[in-house]
PDB file of C-alpha atoms in Angstrom:
ATOM      1  CA  UNK A  24     -22.401 -39.294 -55.122  1.00 46.00           C
ATOM      2  CA  UNK A  25     -19.980 -36.991 -53.256  1.00 55.00           C
ATOM      3  CA  UNK A  26     -17.313 -39.654 -53.724  1.00 67.00           C
ATOM      4  CA  UNK A  27     -17.915 -39.688 -57.463  1.00 58.00           C
ATOM      5  CA  UNK A  28     -17.709 -35.882 -57.630  1.00 65.00           C
ATOM      6  CA  UNK A  29     -14.444 -35.954 -55.684  1.00 66.00           C
ATOM      7  CA  UNK A  30     -13.019 -38.550 -58.059  1.00 65.00           C
ATOM      8  CA  UNK A  31     -13.937 -36.409 -61.061  1.00 71.00           C
ATOM      9  CA  UNK A  32     -12.350 -33.336 -59.464  1.00 68.00           C
ATOM     10  CA  UNK A  33      -9.137 -35.201 -58.643  1.00 69.00           C
ATOM     11  CA  UNK A  34      -9.018 -36.583 -62.178  1.00 67.00           C
ATOM     12  CA  UNK A  35      -9.443 -33.121 -63.694  1.00 71.00           C
ATOM     13  CA  UNK A  36      -6.759 -31.676 -61.430  1.00 70.00           C
ATOM     14  CA  UNK A  37      -4.454 -34.516 -62.408  1.00 66.00           C
ATOM     15  CA  UNK A  38      -5.030 -33.770 -66.091  1.00 72.00           C
ATOM     16  CA  UNK A  39      -4.316 -30.080 -65.527  1.00 66.00           C
ATOM     17  CA  UNK A  40      -1.117 -30.850 -63.604  1.00 66.00           C
ATOM     18  CA  UNK A  41      -0.034 -33.289 -66.327  1.00 61.00           C
ATOM     19  CA  UNK A  42      -0.486 -30.727 -69.081  1.00 60.00           C
ATOM     20  CA  UNK A  43       1.274 -28.036 -67.041  1.00 62.00           C
ATOM     21  CA  UNK A  44       4.258 -30.330 -66.523  1.00 67.00           C
ATOM     22  CA  UNK A  45       4.222 -31.212 -70.213  1.00 66.00           C
ATOM     23  CA  UNK A  46       4.070 -27.524 -71.152  1.00 70.00           C
ATOM     24  CA  UNK A  47       6.939 -26.834 -68.772  1.00 69.00           C
ATOM     25  CA  UNK A  48       9.068 -29.518 -70.416  1.00 79.00           C
ATOM     26  CA  UNK A  49       8.363 -28.649 -74.043  1.00 79.00           C
ATOM     27  CA  UNK A  50       8.909 -24.938 -73.392  1.00 83.00           C
ATOM     28  CA  UNK A  51      12.299 -25.671 -71.888  1.00 86.00           C
ATOM     29  CA  UNK A  52      13.254 -27.794 -74.897  1.00 87.00           C
ATOM     30  CA  UNK A  53      12.084 -25.103 -77.340  1.00 89.00           C
ATOM     31  CA  UNK A  54      13.985 -22.335 -75.552  1.00 92.00           C
ATOM     32  CA  UNK A  55      16.890 -20.940 -77.587  1.00 90.00           C
ATOM     33  CA  UNK A  56      17.859 -17.667 -75.905  1.00 93.00           C
ATOM     34  CA  UNK A  57      19.102 -17.182 -72.365  1.00 94.00           C
ATOM     35  CA  UNK A  58      16.960 -14.398 -70.937  1.00 94.00           C
ATOM     36  CA  UNK A  59      18.576 -14.615 -67.518  1.00 92.00           C
ATOM     37  CA  UNK A  60      15.912 -16.516 -65.561  1.00 93.00           C
ATOM     38  CA  UNK A  61      14.203 -19.915 -65.989  1.00 92.00           C
ATOM     39  CA  UNK A  62      10.790 -18.236 -66.131  1.00 91.00           C
ATOM     40  CA  UNK A  63      11.787 -15.924 -68.983  1.00 93.00           C
ATOM     41  CA  UNK A  64      13.502 -18.779 -70.786  1.00 93.00           C
ATOM     42  CA  UNK A  65      10.297 -20.822 -70.667  1.00 91.00           C
ATOM     43  CA  UNK A  66       8.390 -17.851 -72.054  1.00 92.00           C
ATOM     44  CA  UNK A  67      10.893 -17.739 -74.887  1.00 94.00           C
ATOM     45  CA  UNK A  68      10.279 -21.402 -75.605  1.00 94.00           C
ATOM     46  CA  UNK A  69       6.501 -20.983 -75.499  1.00 93.00           C
ATOM     47  CA  UNK A  70       6.677 -18.029 -77.868  1.00 94.00           C
ATOM     48  CA  UNK A  71       8.772 -19.996 -80.360  1.00 94.00           C
ATOM     49  CA  UNK A  72       6.319 -22.895 -80.237  1.00 93.00           C
ATOM     50  CA  UNK A  73       3.376 -20.540 -80.635  1.00 94.00           C
ATOM     51  CA  UNK A  74       4.905 -18.780 -83.645  1.00 96.00           C
ATOM     52  CA  UNK A  75       5.936 -22.086 -85.212  1.00 95.00           C
ATOM     53  CA  UNK A  76       2.622 -23.885 -84.924  1.00 94.00           C
ATOM     54  CA  UNK A  77       0.044 -21.080 -84.959  1.00 95.00           C
ATOM     55  CA  UNK A  78       1.755 -18.756 -87.451  1.00 97.00           C
ATOM     56  CA  UNK A  79       3.792 -21.461 -89.220  1.00 96.00           C
ATOM     57  CA  UNK A  80       6.882 -19.335 -88.855  1.00 95.00           C
ATOM     58  CA  UNK A  81      10.094 -20.647 -90.354  1.00 82.00           C
ATOM     59  CA  UNK A  82      12.224 -17.570 -89.803  1.00 69.00           C
ATOM     60  CA  UNK A  83      15.511 -16.486 -91.235  1.00 79.00           C
ATOM     61  CA  UNK A  84      17.670 -15.841 -88.162  1.00 91.00           C
ATOM     62  CA  UNK A  85      18.153 -12.126 -87.659  1.00 95.00           C
ATOM     63  CA  UNK A  86      21.633 -10.980 -88.661  1.00 94.00           C
ATOM     64  CA  UNK A  87      22.458  -9.739 -85.179  1.00 96.00           C
ATOM     65  CA  UNK A  88      26.089  -9.650 -84.011  1.00 95.00           C
ATOM     66  CA  UNK A  89      26.890 -12.421 -81.541  1.00 94.00           C
ATOM     67  CA  UNK A  90      27.904  -9.852 -78.945  1.00 96.00           C
ATOM     68  CA  UNK A  91      27.656  -6.122 -78.446  1.00 96.00           C
ATOM     69  CA  UNK A  92      24.886  -3.608 -79.076  1.00 97.00           C
ATOM     70  CA  UNK A  93      22.593  -3.643 -82.089  1.00 98.00           C
ATOM     71  CA  UNK A  94      19.328  -2.097 -83.225  1.00 98.00           C
ATOM     72  CA  UNK A  95      16.696  -4.205 -84.954  1.00 98.00           C
ATOM     73  CA  UNK A  96      14.379  -2.114 -87.164  1.00 98.00           C
ATOM     74  CA  UNK A  97      11.338  -3.710 -88.778  1.00 98.00           C
ATOM     75  CA  UNK A  98       8.118  -2.871 -90.566  1.00 97.00           C
ATOM     76  CA  UNK A  99       5.027  -2.997 -88.345  1.00 97.00           C
ATOM     77  CA  UNK A 100       1.942  -4.740 -89.705  1.00 97.00           C
ATOM     78  CA  UNK A 101       0.174  -6.206 -86.653  1.00 96.00           C
ATOM     79  CA  UNK A 102       0.144  -7.024 -82.964  1.00 93.00           C
ATOM     80  CA  UNK A 103       2.073 -10.257 -83.440  1.00 95.00           C
ATOM     81  CA  UNK A 104       5.170  -8.634 -84.951  1.00 96.00           C
ATOM     82  CA  UNK A 105       7.244  -8.484 -81.757  1.00 95.00           C
ATOM     83  CA  UNK A 106       6.570 -12.163 -81.030  1.00 95.00           C
ATOM     84  CA  UNK A 107       7.690 -13.131 -84.521  1.00 96.00           C
ATOM     85  CA  UNK A 108      10.905 -11.132 -84.246  1.00 97.00           C
ATOM     86  CA  UNK A 109      11.745 -12.656 -80.857  1.00 96.00           C
ATOM     87  CA  UNK A 110      11.200 -16.110 -82.336  1.00 96.00           C
ATOM     88  CA  UNK A 111      13.692 -15.215 -85.093  1.00 96.00           C
ATOM     89  CA  UNK A 112      16.365 -13.924 -82.739  1.00 96.00           C
ATOM     90  CA  UNK A 113      19.249 -15.720 -81.054  1.00 95.00           C
ATOM     91  CA  UNK A 114      19.609 -12.927 -78.529  1.00 96.00           C
ATOM     92  CA  UNK A 115      17.074 -11.253 -76.223  1.00 97.00           C
ATOM     93  CA  UNK A 116      15.330  -8.278 -77.816  1.00 97.00           C
ATOM     94  CA  UNK A 117      14.217  -5.268 -75.801  1.00 97.00           C
ATOM     95  CA  UNK A 118      11.344  -3.648 -77.663  1.00 96.00           C
ATOM     96  CA  UNK A 119      10.408   0.003 -77.608  1.00 94.00           C
ATOM     97  CA  UNK A 120       6.599  -0.055 -77.524  1.00 90.00           C
ATOM     98  CA  UNK A 121       3.813   2.473 -77.061  1.00 87.00           C
ATOM     99  CA  UNK A 122       2.933   3.099 -73.418  1.00 87.00           C
ATOM    100  CA  UNK A 123      -0.742   2.324 -74.053  1.00 85.00           C
ATOM    101  CA  UNK A 124       0.255  -1.161 -75.178  1.00 85.00           C
ATOM    102  CA  UNK A 125       2.807  -1.616 -72.399  1.00 88.00           C
ATOM    103  CA  UNK A 126       0.203  -0.898 -69.721  1.00 87.00           C
ATOM    104  CA  UNK A 127      -2.587  -2.873 -71.408  1.00 84.00           C
ATOM    105  CA  UNK A 128      -4.579  -4.767 -68.767  1.00 81.00           C
ATOM    106  CA  UNK A 129      -3.461  -8.369 -68.411  1.00 80.00           C
ATOM    107  CA  UNK A 130      -0.294  -7.969 -70.502  1.00 81.00           C
ATOM    108  CA  UNK A 131       1.866  -5.581 -68.488  1.00 88.00           C
ATOM    109  CA  UNK A 132       3.532  -8.451 -66.586  1.00 89.00           C
ATOM    110  CA  UNK A 133       4.543 -10.016 -69.897  1.00 87.00           C
ATOM    111  CA  UNK A 134       5.991  -6.802 -71.312  1.00 90.00           C
ATOM    112  CA  UNK A 135       7.910  -6.266 -68.076  1.00 91.00           C
ATOM    113  CA  UNK A 136       9.295  -9.795 -68.204  1.00 89.00           C
ATOM    114  CA  UNK A 137      10.443  -9.200 -71.774  1.00 90.00           C
ATOM    115  CA  UNK A 138      12.214  -5.988 -70.787  1.00 92.00           C
ATOM    116  CA  UNK A 139      10.120  -3.798 -73.074  1.00 94.00           C
ATOM    117  CA  UNK A 140      10.680  -0.047 -72.976  1.00 93.00           C
ATOM    118  CA  UNK A 141       7.442   1.996 -72.911  1.00 91.00           C
ATOM    119  CA  UNK A 142       7.434   5.257 -74.850  1.00 90.00           C
ATOM    120  CA  UNK A 143       4.961   7.991 -73.891  1.00 85.00           C
ATOM    121  CA  UNK A 144       4.768   9.644 -77.279  1.00 73.00           C
ATOM    122  CA  UNK A 145       2.565  12.558 -76.272  1.00 70.00           C
ATOM    123  CA  UNK A 146       4.404  13.572 -73.102  1.00 72.00           C
ATOM    124  CA  UNK A 147       7.935  12.335 -72.340  1.00 78.00           C
ATOM    125  CA  UNK A 148       9.296  10.297 -75.285  1.00 78.00           C
ATOM    126  CA  UNK A 149      12.855  11.219 -74.269  1.00 86.00           C
ATOM    127  CA  UNK A 150      12.601   8.839 -71.288  1.00 90.00           C
ATOM    128  CA  UNK A 151      12.300   5.842 -73.573  1.00 92.00           C
ATOM    129  CA  UNK A 152      15.120   7.174 -75.740  1.00 94.00           C
ATOM    130  CA  UNK A 153      17.451   7.432 -72.742  1.00 95.00           C
ATOM    131  CA  UNK A 154      16.536   3.950 -71.475  1.00 95.00           C
ATOM    132  CA  UNK A 155      17.082   2.460 -74.933  1.00 96.00           C
ATOM    133  CA  UNK A 156      20.453   4.189 -75.188  1.00 97.00           C
ATOM    134  CA  UNK A 157      21.488   2.833 -71.776  1.00 97.00           C
ATOM    135  CA  UNK A 158      20.510  -0.679 -72.886  1.00 97.00           C
ATOM    136  CA  UNK A 159      22.590  -0.341 -76.057  1.00 98.00           C
ATOM    137  CA  UNK A 160      25.564   1.029 -74.161  1.00 97.00           C
ATOM    138  CA  UNK A 161      25.302  -2.022 -71.896  1.00 97.00           C
ATOM    139  CA  UNK A 162      25.661  -4.260 -74.966  1.00 97.00           C
ATOM    140  CA  UNK A 163      22.007  -5.257 -75.374  1.00 98.00           C
ATOM    141  CA  UNK A 164      19.877  -5.507 -78.520  1.00 98.00           C
ATOM    142  CA  UNK A 165      17.014  -3.026 -78.846  1.00 98.00           C
ATOM    143  CA  UNK A 166      14.207  -3.542 -81.360  1.00 98.00           C
ATOM    144  CA  UNK A 167      11.781  -0.940 -82.669  1.00 96.00           C
ATOM    145  CA  UNK A 168       9.324  -0.179 -85.444  1.00 97.00           C
ATOM    146  CA  UNK A 169      10.622   3.067 -86.983  1.00 96.00           C
ATOM    147  CA  UNK A 170       7.323   3.923 -88.667  1.00 95.00           C
ATOM    148  CA  UNK A 171       6.103   4.581 -85.119  1.00 91.00           C
ATOM    149  CA  UNK A 172       2.885   2.592 -85.472  1.00 91.00           C
ATOM    150  CA  UNK A 173       1.239  -0.052 -87.656  1.00 95.00           C
ATOM    151  CA  UNK A 174       1.910   0.876 -91.276  1.00 95.00           C
ATOM    152  CA  UNK A 175       0.894  -1.400 -94.142  1.00 96.00           C
ATOM    153  CA  UNK A 176       2.592  -1.502 -97.526  1.00 93.00           C
ATOM    154  CA  UNK A 177      -0.445  -0.067 -99.316  1.00 92.00           C
ATOM    155  CA  UNK A 178      -0.883   2.820 -96.868  1.00 92.00           C
ATOM    156  CA  UNK A 179       0.104   6.387 -97.782  1.00 92.00           C
ATOM    157  CA  UNK A 180       3.797   7.129 -97.400  1.00 91.00           C
ATOM    158  CA  UNK A 181       4.905   7.650 -93.812  1.00 91.00           C
ATOM    159  CA  UNK A 182       8.537   8.671 -93.187  1.00 93.00           C
ATOM    160  CA  UNK A 183      10.604   6.774 -90.646  1.00 96.00           C
ATOM    161  CA  UNK A 184      11.234   8.456 -87.326  1.00 93.00           C
ATOM    162  CA  UNK A 185      14.784   9.642 -86.780  1.00 94.00           C
ATOM    163  CA  UNK A 186      15.231   8.004 -83.376  1.00 94.00           C
ATOM    164  CA  UNK A 187      16.650   4.824 -84.872  1.00 97.00           C
ATOM    165  CA  UNK A 188      19.412   6.798 -86.602  1.00 97.00           C
ATOM    166  CA  UNK A 189      20.225   8.841 -83.486  1.00 97.00           C
ATOM    167  CA  UNK A 190      20.389   5.756 -81.283  1.00 97.00           C
ATOM    168  CA  UNK A 191      22.676   4.053 -83.782  1.00 97.00           C
ATOM    169  CA  UNK A 192      25.000   7.051 -83.885  1.00 96.00           C
ATOM    170  CA  UNK A 193      25.143   7.581 -80.114  1.00 96.00           C
ATOM    171  CA  UNK A 194      25.587   3.893 -79.293  1.00 96.00           C
ATOM    172  CA  UNK A 195      27.909   3.327 -82.288  1.00 96.00           C
ATOM    173  CA  UNK A 196      26.025   0.193 -83.262  1.00 97.00           C
ATOM    174  CA  UNK A 197      24.633  -1.275 -86.507  1.00 97.00           C
ATOM    175  CA  UNK A 198      20.997  -1.233 -87.567  1.00 98.00           C
ATOM    176  CA  UNK A 199      19.697  -4.703 -88.451  1.00 98.00           C
ATOM    177  CA  UNK A 200      16.760  -4.412 -90.904  1.00 97.00           C
ATOM    178  CA  UNK A 201      13.971  -6.985 -90.908  1.00 97.00           C
ATOM    179  CA  UNK A 202      10.694  -7.320 -92.759  1.00 97.00           C
ATOM    180  CA  UNK A 203       7.585  -9.273 -91.760  1.00 97.00           C
ATOM    181  CA  UNK A 204       5.215 -10.700 -94.351  1.00 96.00           C
ATOM    182  CA  UNK A 205       2.448 -13.287 -94.420  1.00 96.00           C
ATOM    183  CA  UNK A 206       0.528 -12.214 -91.306  1.00 97.00           C
ATOM    184  CA  UNK A 207      -3.129 -12.881 -91.973  1.00 95.00           C
ATOM    185  CA  UNK A 208      -4.750 -10.135 -89.870  1.00 95.00           C
ATOM    186  CA  UNK A 209      -2.591  -7.236 -90.975  1.00 96.00           C
ATOM    187  CA  UNK A 210      -3.609  -3.926 -89.460  1.00 95.00           C
ATOM    188  CA  UNK A 211      -5.023  -5.599 -86.335  1.00 95.00           C
ATOM    189  CA  UNK A 212      -3.501  -5.902 -82.878  1.00 91.00           C
ATOM    190  CA  UNK A 213      -5.043  -8.678 -80.762  1.00 90.00           C
ATOM    191  CA  UNK A 214      -6.784 -10.626 -83.579  1.00 94.00           C
ATOM    192  CA  UNK A 215      -3.469 -10.934 -85.407  1.00 95.00           C
ATOM    193  CA  UNK A 216      -1.956 -12.729 -82.417  1.00 94.00           C
ATOM    194  CA  UNK A 217      -4.513 -15.531 -82.348  1.00 94.00           C
ATOM    195  CA  UNK A 218      -5.609 -15.939 -85.978  1.00 96.00           C
ATOM    196  CA  UNK A 219      -3.336 -18.510 -87.680  1.00 96.00           C
ATOM    197  CA  UNK A 220      -1.207 -17.284 -90.552  1.00 96.00           C
ATOM    198  CA  UNK A 221       1.874 -18.193 -92.570  1.00 96.00           C
ATOM    199  CA  UNK A 222       4.255 -15.526 -91.366  1.00 96.00           C
ATOM    200  CA  UNK A 223       7.798 -14.956 -92.491  1.00 96.00           C
ATOM    201  CA  UNK A 224      10.590 -12.846 -91.041  1.00 96.00           C
ATOM    202  CA  UNK A 225      13.007 -11.664 -93.726  1.00 95.00           C
ATOM    203  CA  UNK A 226      16.421 -10.744 -92.375  1.00 93.00           C
ATOM    204  CA  UNK A 227      18.956  -8.434 -94.020  1.00 95.00           C
ATOM    205  CA  UNK A 228      22.590  -7.555 -93.494  1.00 95.00           C
ATOM    206  CA  UNK A 229      23.242  -4.824 -90.911  1.00 96.00           C
ATOM    207  CA  UNK A 230      23.401  -1.205 -92.001  1.00 95.00           C
ATOM    208  CA  UNK A 231      26.373   0.863 -90.890  1.00 93.00           C
ATOM    209  CA  UNK A 232      25.131   4.440 -90.837  1.00 93.00           C
ATOM    210  CA  UNK A 233      28.201   5.878 -89.128  1.00 88.00           C
ATOM    211  CA  UNK A 234      29.359   7.680 -92.276  1.00 88.00           C
ATOM    212  CA  UNK A 235      25.893   8.462 -93.657  1.00 92.00           C
ATOM    213  CA  UNK A 236      23.642  11.461 -93.260  1.00 95.00           C
ATOM    214  CA  UNK A 237      20.397  10.812 -91.430  1.00 96.00           C
ATOM    215  CA  UNK A 238      18.304  11.249 -94.575  1.00 95.00           C
ATOM    216  CA  UNK A 239      20.385   8.752 -96.571  1.00 96.00           C
ATOM    217  CA  UNK A 240      20.414   6.182 -93.771  1.00 97.00           C
ATOM    218  CA  UNK A 241      16.651   6.365 -93.253  1.00 96.00           C
ATOM    219  CA  UNK A 242      15.987   6.175 -96.991  1.00 96.00           C
ATOM    220  CA  UNK A 243      18.046   2.990 -97.258  1.00 96.00           C
ATOM    221  CA  UNK A 244      16.333   1.497 -94.215  1.00 97.00           C
ATOM    222  CA  UNK A 245      12.875   2.418 -95.487  1.00 96.00           C
ATOM    223  CA  UNK A 246      13.491   0.760 -98.844  1.00 95.00           C
ATOM    224  CA  UNK A 247      14.445  -2.474 -97.124  1.00 96.00           C
ATOM    225  CA  UNK A 248      11.733  -2.795 -94.496  1.00 96.00           C
ATOM    226  CA  UNK A 249       9.018  -1.628 -96.925  1.00 93.00           C
ATOM    227  CA  UNK A 250       9.994  -4.249 -99.497  1.00 89.00           C
ATOM    228  CA  UNK A 251      10.954  -1.689-102.130  1.00 80.00           C
ATOM    229  CA  UNK A 252      14.464  -3.028-102.545  1.00 60.00           C
ATOM    230  CA  UNK A 253      13.162  -6.510-103.406  1.00 48.00           C
ATOM    231  CA  UNK A 254      10.694  -5.025-105.864  1.00 40.00           C
ATOM    232  CA  UNK A 255      13.387  -2.986-107.575  1.00 38.00           C
ATOM    233  CA  UNK A 256      15.630  -6.051-107.848  1.00 38.00           C
ATOM    234  CA  UNK A 257      12.876  -7.970-109.661  1.00 36.00           C
ATOM    235  CA  UNK A 258      12.317  -5.293-112.291  1.00 33.00           C
TER     236      UNK A 258
END
């Protein structure tokens, strides 16, 4: 009997090792972006596979410049939004996220690996602003949700925060608008990650706000990421 139990255990371990090796291989093949380390590259591949097969994502590639700094600004409908945007990007994205999400138990290692920038909104938000600015000045791409939190299309009007405009001005970089639709569990954080959906990332041409006032720039950006521009075009 002990011999039988040992055989079963060895068989199960062999199956686990086989699937880990398979996962390792498919994640490497699915990887598109060079994040600087093999581990991060495999995470990129896994995320793209997850978004493709769980959320049936067939994204429009984000209109990010091939080199140099850029800001990606998107509507925020759920907890899966950042994953969808990364799967639509051909460059690494450094997200500005709420500190309570960044330090969430069990996920902090992942947010660190992805280079996320935690913002402590109630105490020292300027720290995140300075870190984001340094990343842009170093030629990286920073992504953020300018509504500041989850905001659905049918929710009461919420103005965009001015940080995206200020970062664009100081770093002298374009703002790349994006809009996410089709997520099934909109308004939810963790459930939205795991409940299958038919998500879509809509990408738009970069905005150059260098010659615009803050109000005008934010109004244009808000119309795009809230879907108002598409609605107006259909009327």
